[in-house]
Tab-separated table of C-alpha atoms in Angstrom:
chain	number	residue	atom	x	y	z
D	1	MET	CA	-15.341	-181.802	13.109
D	2	ASP	CA	-12.895	-179.013	12.209
D	3	GLU	CA	-9.972	-178.646	14.534
D	4	ASP	CA	-9.736	-174.951	14.132
D	5	ALA	CA	-13.539	-174.593	15.064
D	6	ILE	CA	-12.647	-176.260	18.340
D	7	ARG	CA	-9.618	-174.398	19.143
D	8	LYS	CA	-10.514	-170.833	18.290
D	9	PRO	CA	-12.984	-168.951	20.170
D	10	ARG	CA	-15.754	-167.323	18.018
D	11	GLY	CA	-15.655	-163.950	19.570
D	12	HIS	CA	-13.248	-161.883	21.953
D	13	GLU	CA	-14.001	-161.662	25.565
D	14	VAL	CA	-12.352	-159.044	27.660
D	15	GLY	CA	-9.798	-160.658	29.872
D	16	MET	CA	-9.474	-164.072	27.682
D	17	MET	CA	-6.307	-166.049	27.476
D	18	LEU	CA	-3.978	-164.805	24.772
D	19	ASP	CA	-1.069	-167.237	25.206
D	20	ALA	CA	-2.104	-169.738	22.653
D	21	MET	CA	-3.054	-167.133	19.948
D	22	SER	CA	-0.620	-166.506	17.173
D	23	VAL	CA	0.460	-162.983	15.808
D	24	GLU	CA	-1.996	-163.286	13.032
D	25	GLU	CA	-4.982	-164.237	15.441
D	26	LEU	CA	-3.893	-161.224	17.704
D	27	GLU	CA	-3.929	-158.785	14.846
D	28	GLU	CA	-7.392	-160.164	13.657
D	29	ARG	CA	-8.609	-159.494	17.379
D	30	ILE	CA	-7.324	-155.907	17.225
D	31	ALA	CA	-9.207	-155.462	13.833
D	32	LEU	CA	-12.256	-156.836	15.230
D	33	LEU	CA	-12.100	-154.769	18.259
D	34	GLU	CA	-11.204	-151.439	16.305
D	35	GLY	CA	-14.258	-152.153	14.107
D	36	GLU	CA	-16.372	-152.454	17.329
D	37	ILE	CA	-15.000	-149.498	18.832
D	38	ALA	CA	-15.831	-147.428	15.474
D	39	ARG	CA	-19.370	-148.892	15.491
D	40	LEU	CA	-19.877	-147.827	19.280
D	41	GLN	CA	-18.562	-144.339	18.512
D	42	ALA	CA	-20.969	-144.096	15.703
D	43	ALA	CA	-23.892	-145.183	17.818
D	44	ILE	CA	-22.678	-142.471	20.547
D	45	ALA	CA	-22.590	-139.835	17.956
D	46	ALA	CA	-26.187	-140.679	16.601
D	47	ARG	CA	-27.566	-140.700	20.076
D	48	ASN	CA	-25.939	-137.200	20.845
D	49	LYS	CA	-27.284	-135.854	17.585
D	50	THR	CA	-30.719	-137.017	18.355
D	51	ARG	CA	-30.355	-135.490	21.903
D	52	ASN	CA	-29.049	-132.166	20.598
D	53	ASP	CA	-31.975	-131.897	18.009
D	54	ALA	CA	-34.551	-132.598	20.747
D	55	ASP	CA	-32.944	-129.921	23.036
D	56	ALA	CA	-32.910	-127.511	20.165
D	57	LEU	CA	-36.564	-128.258	19.293
D	58	PHE	CA	-37.579	-127.596	22.931
D	59	LYS	CA	-35.309	-124.657	23.673
D	60	PHE	CA	-37.252	-121.365	23.794
């Protein structure tokens, strides 16, 4: 079995231990989280647009 697969967690968990991670691993985590933040912001924007469109449709 691959040693890196055993040592490295597959995803990021809030509050997880960071002491054993290298600078490169930490930078990878930051990039992963920034991508997830962008994805979440896009989902919020889409939901807000849907809500605003519905409000405009039913506004008299």
